[in-house]
XYZ file of C-alpha atoms in Angstrom:
532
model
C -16.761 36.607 -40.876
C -16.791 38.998 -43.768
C -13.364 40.011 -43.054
C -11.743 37.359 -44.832
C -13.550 37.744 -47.923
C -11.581 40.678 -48.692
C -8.049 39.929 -47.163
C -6.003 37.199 -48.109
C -4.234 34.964 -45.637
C -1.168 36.955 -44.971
C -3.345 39.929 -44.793
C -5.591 38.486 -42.173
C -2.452 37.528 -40.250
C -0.900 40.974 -40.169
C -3.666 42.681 -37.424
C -2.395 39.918 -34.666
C 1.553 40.216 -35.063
C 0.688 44.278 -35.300
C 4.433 44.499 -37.525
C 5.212 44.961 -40.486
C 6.750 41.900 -42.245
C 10.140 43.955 -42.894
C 10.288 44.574 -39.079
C 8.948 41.274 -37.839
C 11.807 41.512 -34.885
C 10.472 44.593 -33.427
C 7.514 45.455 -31.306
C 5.984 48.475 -32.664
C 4.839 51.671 -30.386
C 0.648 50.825 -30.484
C 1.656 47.104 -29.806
C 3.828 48.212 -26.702
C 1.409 50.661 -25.781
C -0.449 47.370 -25.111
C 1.197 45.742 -23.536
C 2.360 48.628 -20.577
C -1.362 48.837 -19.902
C -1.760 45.261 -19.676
C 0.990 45.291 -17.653
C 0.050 48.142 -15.469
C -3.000 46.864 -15.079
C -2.142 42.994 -14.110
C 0.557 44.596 -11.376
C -2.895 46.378 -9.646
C -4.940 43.372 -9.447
C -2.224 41.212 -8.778
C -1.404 43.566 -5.648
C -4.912 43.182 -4.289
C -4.375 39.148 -3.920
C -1.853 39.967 -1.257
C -2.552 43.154 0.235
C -5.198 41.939 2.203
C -2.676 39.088 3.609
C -1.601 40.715 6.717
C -5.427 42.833 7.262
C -7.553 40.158 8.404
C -7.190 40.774 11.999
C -8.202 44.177 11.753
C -11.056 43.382 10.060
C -11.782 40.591 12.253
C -12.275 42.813 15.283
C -13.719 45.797 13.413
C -16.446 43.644 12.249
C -16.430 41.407 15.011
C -15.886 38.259 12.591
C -14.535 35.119 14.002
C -11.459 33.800 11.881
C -13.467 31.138 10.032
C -15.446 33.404 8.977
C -12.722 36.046 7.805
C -10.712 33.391 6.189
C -13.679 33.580 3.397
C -12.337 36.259 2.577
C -9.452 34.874 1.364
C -10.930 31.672 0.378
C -13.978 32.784 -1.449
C -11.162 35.048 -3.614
C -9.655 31.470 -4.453
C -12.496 29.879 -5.299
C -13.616 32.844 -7.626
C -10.410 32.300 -9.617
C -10.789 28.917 -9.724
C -14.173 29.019 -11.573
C -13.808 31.938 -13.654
C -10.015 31.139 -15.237
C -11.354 28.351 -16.340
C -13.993 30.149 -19.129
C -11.918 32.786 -20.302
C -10.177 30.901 -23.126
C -14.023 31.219 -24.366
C -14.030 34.822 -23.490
C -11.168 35.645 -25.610
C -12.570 34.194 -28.190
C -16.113 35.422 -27.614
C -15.227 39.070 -27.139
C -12.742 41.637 -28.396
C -9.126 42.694 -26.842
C -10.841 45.866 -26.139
C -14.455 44.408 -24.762
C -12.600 42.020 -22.413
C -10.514 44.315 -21.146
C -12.956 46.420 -20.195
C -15.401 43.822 -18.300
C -11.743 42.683 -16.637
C -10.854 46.254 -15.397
C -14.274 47.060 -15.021
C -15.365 44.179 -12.644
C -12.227 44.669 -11.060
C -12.773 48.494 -9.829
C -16.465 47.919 -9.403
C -15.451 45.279 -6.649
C -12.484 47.139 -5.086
C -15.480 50.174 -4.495
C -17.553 47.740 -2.722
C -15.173 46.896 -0.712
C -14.144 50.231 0.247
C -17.331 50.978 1.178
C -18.939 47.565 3.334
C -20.473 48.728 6.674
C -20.204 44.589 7.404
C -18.865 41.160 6.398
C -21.259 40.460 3.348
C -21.030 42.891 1.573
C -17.169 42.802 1.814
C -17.226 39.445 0.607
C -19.164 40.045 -2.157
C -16.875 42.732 -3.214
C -13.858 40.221 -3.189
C -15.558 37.866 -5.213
C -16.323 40.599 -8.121
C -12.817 41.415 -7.952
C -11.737 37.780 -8.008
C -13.513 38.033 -11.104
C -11.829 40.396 -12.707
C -8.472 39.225 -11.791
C -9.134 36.043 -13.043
C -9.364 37.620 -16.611
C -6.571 39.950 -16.527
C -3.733 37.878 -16.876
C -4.381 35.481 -19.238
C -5.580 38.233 -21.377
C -1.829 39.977 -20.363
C -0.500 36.626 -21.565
C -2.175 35.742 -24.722
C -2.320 39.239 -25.654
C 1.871 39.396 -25.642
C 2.104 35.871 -26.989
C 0.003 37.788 -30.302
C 1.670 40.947 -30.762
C 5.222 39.887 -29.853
C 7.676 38.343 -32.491
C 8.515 34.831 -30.961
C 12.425 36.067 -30.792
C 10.804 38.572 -28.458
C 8.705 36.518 -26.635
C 11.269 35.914 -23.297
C 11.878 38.922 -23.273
C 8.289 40.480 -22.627
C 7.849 37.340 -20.280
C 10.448 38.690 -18.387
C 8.497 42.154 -17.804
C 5.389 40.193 -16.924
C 7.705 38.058 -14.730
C 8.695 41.467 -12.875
C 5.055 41.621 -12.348
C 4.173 38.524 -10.925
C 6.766 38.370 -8.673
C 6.934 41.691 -7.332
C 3.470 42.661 -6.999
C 2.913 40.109 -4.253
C 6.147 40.651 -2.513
C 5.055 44.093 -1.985
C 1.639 43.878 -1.216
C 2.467 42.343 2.488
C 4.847 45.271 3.255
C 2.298 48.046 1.964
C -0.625 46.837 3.587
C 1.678 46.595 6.609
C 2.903 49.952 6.742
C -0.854 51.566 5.324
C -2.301 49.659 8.475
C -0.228 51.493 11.278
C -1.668 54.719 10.697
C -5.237 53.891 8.586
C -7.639 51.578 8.848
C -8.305 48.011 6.829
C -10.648 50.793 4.149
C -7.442 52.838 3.306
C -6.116 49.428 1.515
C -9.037 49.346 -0.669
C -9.010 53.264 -1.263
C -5.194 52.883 -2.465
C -6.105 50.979 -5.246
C -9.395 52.146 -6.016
C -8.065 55.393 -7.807
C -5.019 53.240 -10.075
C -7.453 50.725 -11.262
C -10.048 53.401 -12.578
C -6.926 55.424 -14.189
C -5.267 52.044 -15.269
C -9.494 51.499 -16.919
C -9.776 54.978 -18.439
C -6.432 54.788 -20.043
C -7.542 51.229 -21.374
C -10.384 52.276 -22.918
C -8.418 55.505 -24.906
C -5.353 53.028 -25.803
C -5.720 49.657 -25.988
C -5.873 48.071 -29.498
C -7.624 44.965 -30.398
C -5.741 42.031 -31.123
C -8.397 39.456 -32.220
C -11.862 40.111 -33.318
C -14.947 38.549 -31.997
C -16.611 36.083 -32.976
C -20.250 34.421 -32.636
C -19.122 31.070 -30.975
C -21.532 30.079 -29.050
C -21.325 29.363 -25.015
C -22.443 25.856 -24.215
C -23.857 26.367 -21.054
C -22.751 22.733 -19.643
C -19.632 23.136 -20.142
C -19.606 26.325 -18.116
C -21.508 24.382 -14.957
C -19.079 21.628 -15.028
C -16.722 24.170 -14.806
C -17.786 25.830 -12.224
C -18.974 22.868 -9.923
C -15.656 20.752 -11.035
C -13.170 23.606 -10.322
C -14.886 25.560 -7.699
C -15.705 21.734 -5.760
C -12.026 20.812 -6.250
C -10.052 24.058 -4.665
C -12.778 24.594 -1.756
C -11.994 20.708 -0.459
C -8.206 21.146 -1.193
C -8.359 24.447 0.989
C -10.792 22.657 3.897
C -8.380 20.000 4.078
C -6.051 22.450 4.866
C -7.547 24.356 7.251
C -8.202 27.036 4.905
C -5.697 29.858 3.330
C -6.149 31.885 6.645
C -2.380 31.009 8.046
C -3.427 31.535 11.667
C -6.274 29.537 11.223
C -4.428 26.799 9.944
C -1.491 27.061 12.702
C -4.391 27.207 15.290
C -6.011 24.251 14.129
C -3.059 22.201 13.466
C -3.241 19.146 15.770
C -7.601 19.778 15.327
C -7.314 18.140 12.264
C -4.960 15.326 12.391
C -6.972 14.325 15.308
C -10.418 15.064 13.514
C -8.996 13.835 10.300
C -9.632 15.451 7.193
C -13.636 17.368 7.258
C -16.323 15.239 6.032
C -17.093 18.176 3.846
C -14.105 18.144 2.114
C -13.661 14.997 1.260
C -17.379 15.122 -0.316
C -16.238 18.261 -2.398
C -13.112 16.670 -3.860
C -15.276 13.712 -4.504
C -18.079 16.074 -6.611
C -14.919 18.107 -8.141
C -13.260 15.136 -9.888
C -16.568 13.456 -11.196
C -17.595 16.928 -12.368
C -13.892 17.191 -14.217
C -14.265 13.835 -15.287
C -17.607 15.195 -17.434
C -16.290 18.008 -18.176
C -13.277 16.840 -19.656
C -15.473 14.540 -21.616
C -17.632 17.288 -22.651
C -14.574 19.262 -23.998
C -13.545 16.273 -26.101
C -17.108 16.464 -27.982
C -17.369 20.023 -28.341
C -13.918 20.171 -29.860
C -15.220 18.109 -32.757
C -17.169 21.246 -33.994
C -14.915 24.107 -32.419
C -17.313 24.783 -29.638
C -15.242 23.756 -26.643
C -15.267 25.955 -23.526
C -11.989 25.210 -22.614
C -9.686 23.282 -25.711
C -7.851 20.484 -24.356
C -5.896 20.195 -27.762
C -3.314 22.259 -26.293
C -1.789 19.074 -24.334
C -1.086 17.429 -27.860
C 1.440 19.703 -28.214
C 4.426 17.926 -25.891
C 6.441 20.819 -24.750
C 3.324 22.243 -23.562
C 2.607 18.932 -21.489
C 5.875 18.671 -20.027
C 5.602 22.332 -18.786
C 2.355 21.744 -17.529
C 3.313 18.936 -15.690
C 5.851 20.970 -14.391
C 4.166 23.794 -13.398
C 1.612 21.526 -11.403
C 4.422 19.663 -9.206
C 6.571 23.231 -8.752
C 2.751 25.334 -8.085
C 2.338 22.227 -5.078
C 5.649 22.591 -3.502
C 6.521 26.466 -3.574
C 2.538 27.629 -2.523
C 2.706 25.215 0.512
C 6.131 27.255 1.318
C 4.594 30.709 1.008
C 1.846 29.001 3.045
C 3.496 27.906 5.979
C 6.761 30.063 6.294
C 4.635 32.961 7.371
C 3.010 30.671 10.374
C 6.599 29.897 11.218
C 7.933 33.519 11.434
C 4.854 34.487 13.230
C 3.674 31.665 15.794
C 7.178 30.602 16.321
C 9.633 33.507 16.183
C 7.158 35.580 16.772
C 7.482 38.722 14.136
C 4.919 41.130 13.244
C 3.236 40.854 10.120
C 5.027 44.061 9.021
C 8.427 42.143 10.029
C 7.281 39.339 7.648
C 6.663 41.244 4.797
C 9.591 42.939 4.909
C 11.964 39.350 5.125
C 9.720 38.831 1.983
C 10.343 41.660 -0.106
C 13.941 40.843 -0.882
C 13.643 37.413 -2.556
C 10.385 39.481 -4.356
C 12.317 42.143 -5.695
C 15.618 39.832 -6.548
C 13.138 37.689 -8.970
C 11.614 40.880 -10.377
C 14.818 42.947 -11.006
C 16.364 39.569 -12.005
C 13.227 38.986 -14.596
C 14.312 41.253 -17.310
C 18.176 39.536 -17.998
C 16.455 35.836 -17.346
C 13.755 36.951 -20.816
C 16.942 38.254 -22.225
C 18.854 34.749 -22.014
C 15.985 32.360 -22.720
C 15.835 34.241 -26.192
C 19.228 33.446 -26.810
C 19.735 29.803 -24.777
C 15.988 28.501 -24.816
C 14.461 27.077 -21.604
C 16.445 23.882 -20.420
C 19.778 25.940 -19.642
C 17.876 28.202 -17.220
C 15.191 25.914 -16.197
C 17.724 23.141 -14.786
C 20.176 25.330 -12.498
C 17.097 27.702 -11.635
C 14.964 25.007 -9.815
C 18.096 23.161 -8.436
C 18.163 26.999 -6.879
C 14.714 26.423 -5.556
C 15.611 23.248 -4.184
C 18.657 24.773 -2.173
C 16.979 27.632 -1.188
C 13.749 25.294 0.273
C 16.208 23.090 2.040
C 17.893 26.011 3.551
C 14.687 27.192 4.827
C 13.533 23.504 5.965
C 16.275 23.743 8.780
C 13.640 26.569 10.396
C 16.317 28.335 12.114
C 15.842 30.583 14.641
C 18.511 33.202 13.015
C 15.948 35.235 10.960
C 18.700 36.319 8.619
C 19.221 32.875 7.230
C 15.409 32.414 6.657
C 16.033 35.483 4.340
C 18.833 33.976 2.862
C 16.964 30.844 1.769
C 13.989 33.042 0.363
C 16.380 34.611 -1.464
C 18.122 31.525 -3.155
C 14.784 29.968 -3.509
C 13.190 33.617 -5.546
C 16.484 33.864 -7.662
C 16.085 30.006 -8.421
C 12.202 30.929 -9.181
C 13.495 33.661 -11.495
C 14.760 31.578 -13.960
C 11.971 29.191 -13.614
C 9.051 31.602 -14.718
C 9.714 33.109 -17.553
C 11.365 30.235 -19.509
C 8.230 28.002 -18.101
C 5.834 30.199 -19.216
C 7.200 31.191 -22.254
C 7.597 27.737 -23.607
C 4.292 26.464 -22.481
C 2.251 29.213 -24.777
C 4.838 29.814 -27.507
C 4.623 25.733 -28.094
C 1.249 25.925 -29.196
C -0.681 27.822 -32.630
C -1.843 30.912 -31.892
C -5.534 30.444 -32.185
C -4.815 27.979 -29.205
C -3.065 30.602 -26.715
C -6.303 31.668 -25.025
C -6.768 28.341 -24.313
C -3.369 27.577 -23.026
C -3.375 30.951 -20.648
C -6.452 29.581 -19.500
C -5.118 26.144 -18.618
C -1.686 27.758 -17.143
C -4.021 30.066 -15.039
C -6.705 27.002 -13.497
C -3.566 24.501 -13.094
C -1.524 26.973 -10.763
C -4.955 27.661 -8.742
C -5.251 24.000 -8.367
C -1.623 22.842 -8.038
C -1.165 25.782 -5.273
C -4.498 24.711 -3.402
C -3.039 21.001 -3.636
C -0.054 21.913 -2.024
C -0.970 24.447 0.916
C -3.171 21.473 1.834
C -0.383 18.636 1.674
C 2.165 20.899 3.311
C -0.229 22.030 6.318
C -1.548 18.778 6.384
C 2.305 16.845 6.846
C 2.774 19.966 9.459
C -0.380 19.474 11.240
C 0.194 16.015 11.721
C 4.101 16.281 12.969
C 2.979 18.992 15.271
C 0.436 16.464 16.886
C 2.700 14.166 17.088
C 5.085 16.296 19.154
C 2.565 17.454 21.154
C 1.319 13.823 22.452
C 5.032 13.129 22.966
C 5.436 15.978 25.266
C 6.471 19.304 23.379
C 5.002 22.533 23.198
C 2.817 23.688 20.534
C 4.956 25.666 19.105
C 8.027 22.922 19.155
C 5.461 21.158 16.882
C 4.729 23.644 14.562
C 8.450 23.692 14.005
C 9.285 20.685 13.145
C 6.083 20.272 11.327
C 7.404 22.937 8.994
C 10.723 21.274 8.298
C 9.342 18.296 7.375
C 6.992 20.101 5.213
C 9.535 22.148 3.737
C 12.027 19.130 3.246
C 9.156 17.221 1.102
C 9.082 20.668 -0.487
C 12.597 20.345 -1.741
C 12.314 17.150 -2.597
C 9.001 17.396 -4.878
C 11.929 20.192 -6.397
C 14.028 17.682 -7.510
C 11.767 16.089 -9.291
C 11.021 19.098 -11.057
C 14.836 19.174 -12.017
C 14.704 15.831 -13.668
C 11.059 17.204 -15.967
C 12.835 19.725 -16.925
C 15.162 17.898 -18.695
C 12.663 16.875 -20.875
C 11.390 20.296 -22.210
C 12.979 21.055 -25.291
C 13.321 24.669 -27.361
C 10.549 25.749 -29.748
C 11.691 26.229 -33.228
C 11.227 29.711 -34.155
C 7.966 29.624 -35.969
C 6.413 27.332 -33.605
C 3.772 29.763 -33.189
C 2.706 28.711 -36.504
C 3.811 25.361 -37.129
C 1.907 23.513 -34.640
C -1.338 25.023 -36.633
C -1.236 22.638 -39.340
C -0.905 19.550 -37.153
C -3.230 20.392 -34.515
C -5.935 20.292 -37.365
C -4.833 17.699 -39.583
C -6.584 14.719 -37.788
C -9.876 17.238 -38.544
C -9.808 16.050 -42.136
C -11.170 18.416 -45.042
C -12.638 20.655 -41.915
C -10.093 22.537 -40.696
C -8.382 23.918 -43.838
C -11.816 25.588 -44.978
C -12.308 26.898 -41.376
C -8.944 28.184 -40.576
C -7.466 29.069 -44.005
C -8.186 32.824 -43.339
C -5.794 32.600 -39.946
C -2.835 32.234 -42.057
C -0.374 29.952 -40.135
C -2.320 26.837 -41.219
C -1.796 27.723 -45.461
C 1.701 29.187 -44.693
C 2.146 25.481 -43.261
């Protein structure tokens, strides 16, 4: 706090845009020396979500686990994220750039080592839940980070390269884990990244600059239960309704649970999750009051935000119950390898990553609604192509394809207006929100879309069809609601408009004005509410 005292406002701003004011359109070298590591980084951890995708069976019969118990593995990682995401908006405001990217990449490589090194299934777990942890940190620290150092007529852009990560990070993680796994064991997965996350750490520590101080807020320790119960509660009933995230499990068990109905258990947690949301949305609402909320839910009064939330949470249901349930498909049904599947994948992955770049490009120049429209009506083509589960593999491809392209220019401009909507004081808090709501979104719609399948699939079954028939035509009914929760997402997106081009710093001075005579004296040092 004593920093202040001997800057004045503009001054104070300067350390977060990291530019001069004469070069405000350019990114200098330390701030895109940030952002590569942060980038680096994110693509490691982000690789670990879905190189462990096709290893389960191996590990399964080297450890003798049955596959409830190895979908944990899997599902624990979800619930992780779930919790943590959550309580970083806090952390970023807690800690330093540098301190929380250390206890990111730190808790990351600590838990890919256990891993690497369990002699049995506890252990193992417990190293996929420390590096749950640090995953859940690492990218909306990427995000927030580039939303602060990046000019907003350079935000897209940047999105776009974070874009390249998110997209092809987990379209290759399948086909490397596939090809390690011929000639290494389920350890050699772990061992690959072990070695890039502690070089991706040490360079960290050496380069990275920080981009906001920290500060002495408090942690109400509430807050961070409700969290955790809320959150954690919500995604592990959303997931057991499903059958879990393990994709032969949930093939395997498809008729089980429309006969069964949905578990007991599940029903209970989704029960405790939204009474514990309930709370701790009320809690937030308090806390804000005096600037000690865990998670600030001021972020939805800006609208473009809202919208692109909303969004996100419909898109989130209907693509993640696709990635879900295609694999079953091409698996149980046409019978592929898991090494076959991930390579069908890896084209649409690498079309939306090498596609990325241009998408950031236009949004800077066009804005979100031009790209946002004809990219999900994409999505929606390339779903229903897909939906017709044909037995020609190629077309399957095709329709990824179509449906990652659509995705392509869906992303970036989504993301980009969501976070560069809101002040900039706020953008921990909106990663944070973007992070939980695609956790919860995608756990809401792998357990609709199996769900829908699992049903269809009993019904063919009772009416004389194999298995197999039903797990077919379960799919294309899934995947036909799929494209049809897309159109709706066409008609949202009509409603998200352009950010004007200091909305970064706009939004400041209204997000604080119904905080009376408080929020001037508070914020005055962070510049964008004065320059408003």
């Amino acid at each position: 706090m004593t920093r202040p005292k001997s800057f004045s406002a503009d001054d104070a701003r300067a350390p977060v845009a990291s530019a001069p004011a004469r070069t405000s359109d350019a990114i200098d070298p330390r701030s895109r020396s940030v952002i590569i590591l942060l980038l680096v980084s994110a693509f490691v951890v982000i690789l670990n979500e879905t190189i462990l995708s096709v290893a389960l069976p191996p590990i399964m019969d080297d450890l003798d686990l049955a596959e409830t118990t190895a979908q944990w593995l899997t599902t624990g990682f979800m619930l992780t994220m779930a919790v943590v995401i959550p309580t970083t908006g806090y952390l970023m405001g807690r800690f330093s750039t540098r301190q929380v990217f250390t206890i990111a990449m730190t808790t990351f490589t600590v838990g890919t080592l256990i891993c690497a090194v369990s002699p049995s299934f506890l252990p193992l777990l417990a190293g996929r839940i420390v590096q749950a942890s640090g995953t859940a940190i690492m990218m909306p620290l990427l995000m927030t980070t580039v939303m602060n150092l990046v000019p907003p007529s350079k935000h897209g852009m940047v999105m776009g390269n974070i874009s390249i990560v998110i997209s092809v990070a987990p379209a290759l993680g399948p086909t490397i884990s596939g090809l390690i796994l011929s000639f290494a064991p389920w350890r050699a997965l772990f061992l690959l990244v072990l070695p890039i996350a502690v070089i991706a750490l040490l360079f960290g520590l050496r380069r990275i600059e920080n981009v906001d101080e920290a500060t002495a807020q408090p942690v109400d320790l509430l807050s961070v239960a409700l969290s955790g119960v809320g959150f954690g509660t919500l995604v592990y009933g959303l997931t057991g309704i499903s059958g879990g995230q393990n994709q032969s499990a949930a093939a395997d068990t498809a008729s089980d649970t429309v006969s069964g109905g949905a578990p007991t258990a599940a029903i209970v947690c989704l029960v405790i999750g939204v009474l514990s949301l309930s709370l701790f949305v009320w809690r937030q609402v308090l806390l804000q009051k005096v600037e000690r909320a865990l998670l600030d839910l001021r972020t939805f009064a800006t609208r473009n935000f809202s919208v692109a939330v909303g969004l996100m949470v419909v898109m989130m249901g209907a693509m993640f119950g696709v990635v879900v349930l295609l694999p079953i498909f091409l698996q149980r049904v046409a019978e592929l390898s898991t090494l076959q599947v991930g390579l069908m994948m890896l084209p649409g992955g690498l079309a939306m990553g090498l596609l990325a770049p241009l998408v950031g490009r236009l949004f800077d120049r066009v804005g979100p609604r031009p790209l946002l429209v004809p990219g999900l009506i994409a999505v929606v083509i390339g779903i229903g192509i897909m939906s017709r589960v044909p037995e020609q593999a190629w077309l399957i491809v095709v329709g990824h394809v179509v449906m990652s392209l659509g995705l392509a220019f869906v992303f970036t401009p989504l993301m980009t207006t969501a976070l560069g909507s809101l002040p900039k004081r706020l953008y921990p808090h909106g990663s944070a929100i973007v992070g939980t709501v695609q956790q919860v979104a995608g756990a809401a719609g792998a357990a609709l879309m199996v769900s829908i399948m699992s049903r269809v699939a009993s019904g063919t079954v009772a009416d004389g069809g194999t298995h197999l028939e039903g797990i077919a035509s379960g799919t294309s009914v899934a995947f036909t609601l799929s494209a049809v929760l897309g159109v709706a997402t066409v008609v949202i997106a009509l409603f998200i408009r352009r950010n004007p081009a200091d909305a970064a710093n706009a939004p400041v001075a209204a997000a604080e004005a119904p905080k009376s005579s408080e929020g001037p004296d508070v914020r005055s040092s962070e510049g964008p509410g004065a320059a408003g």
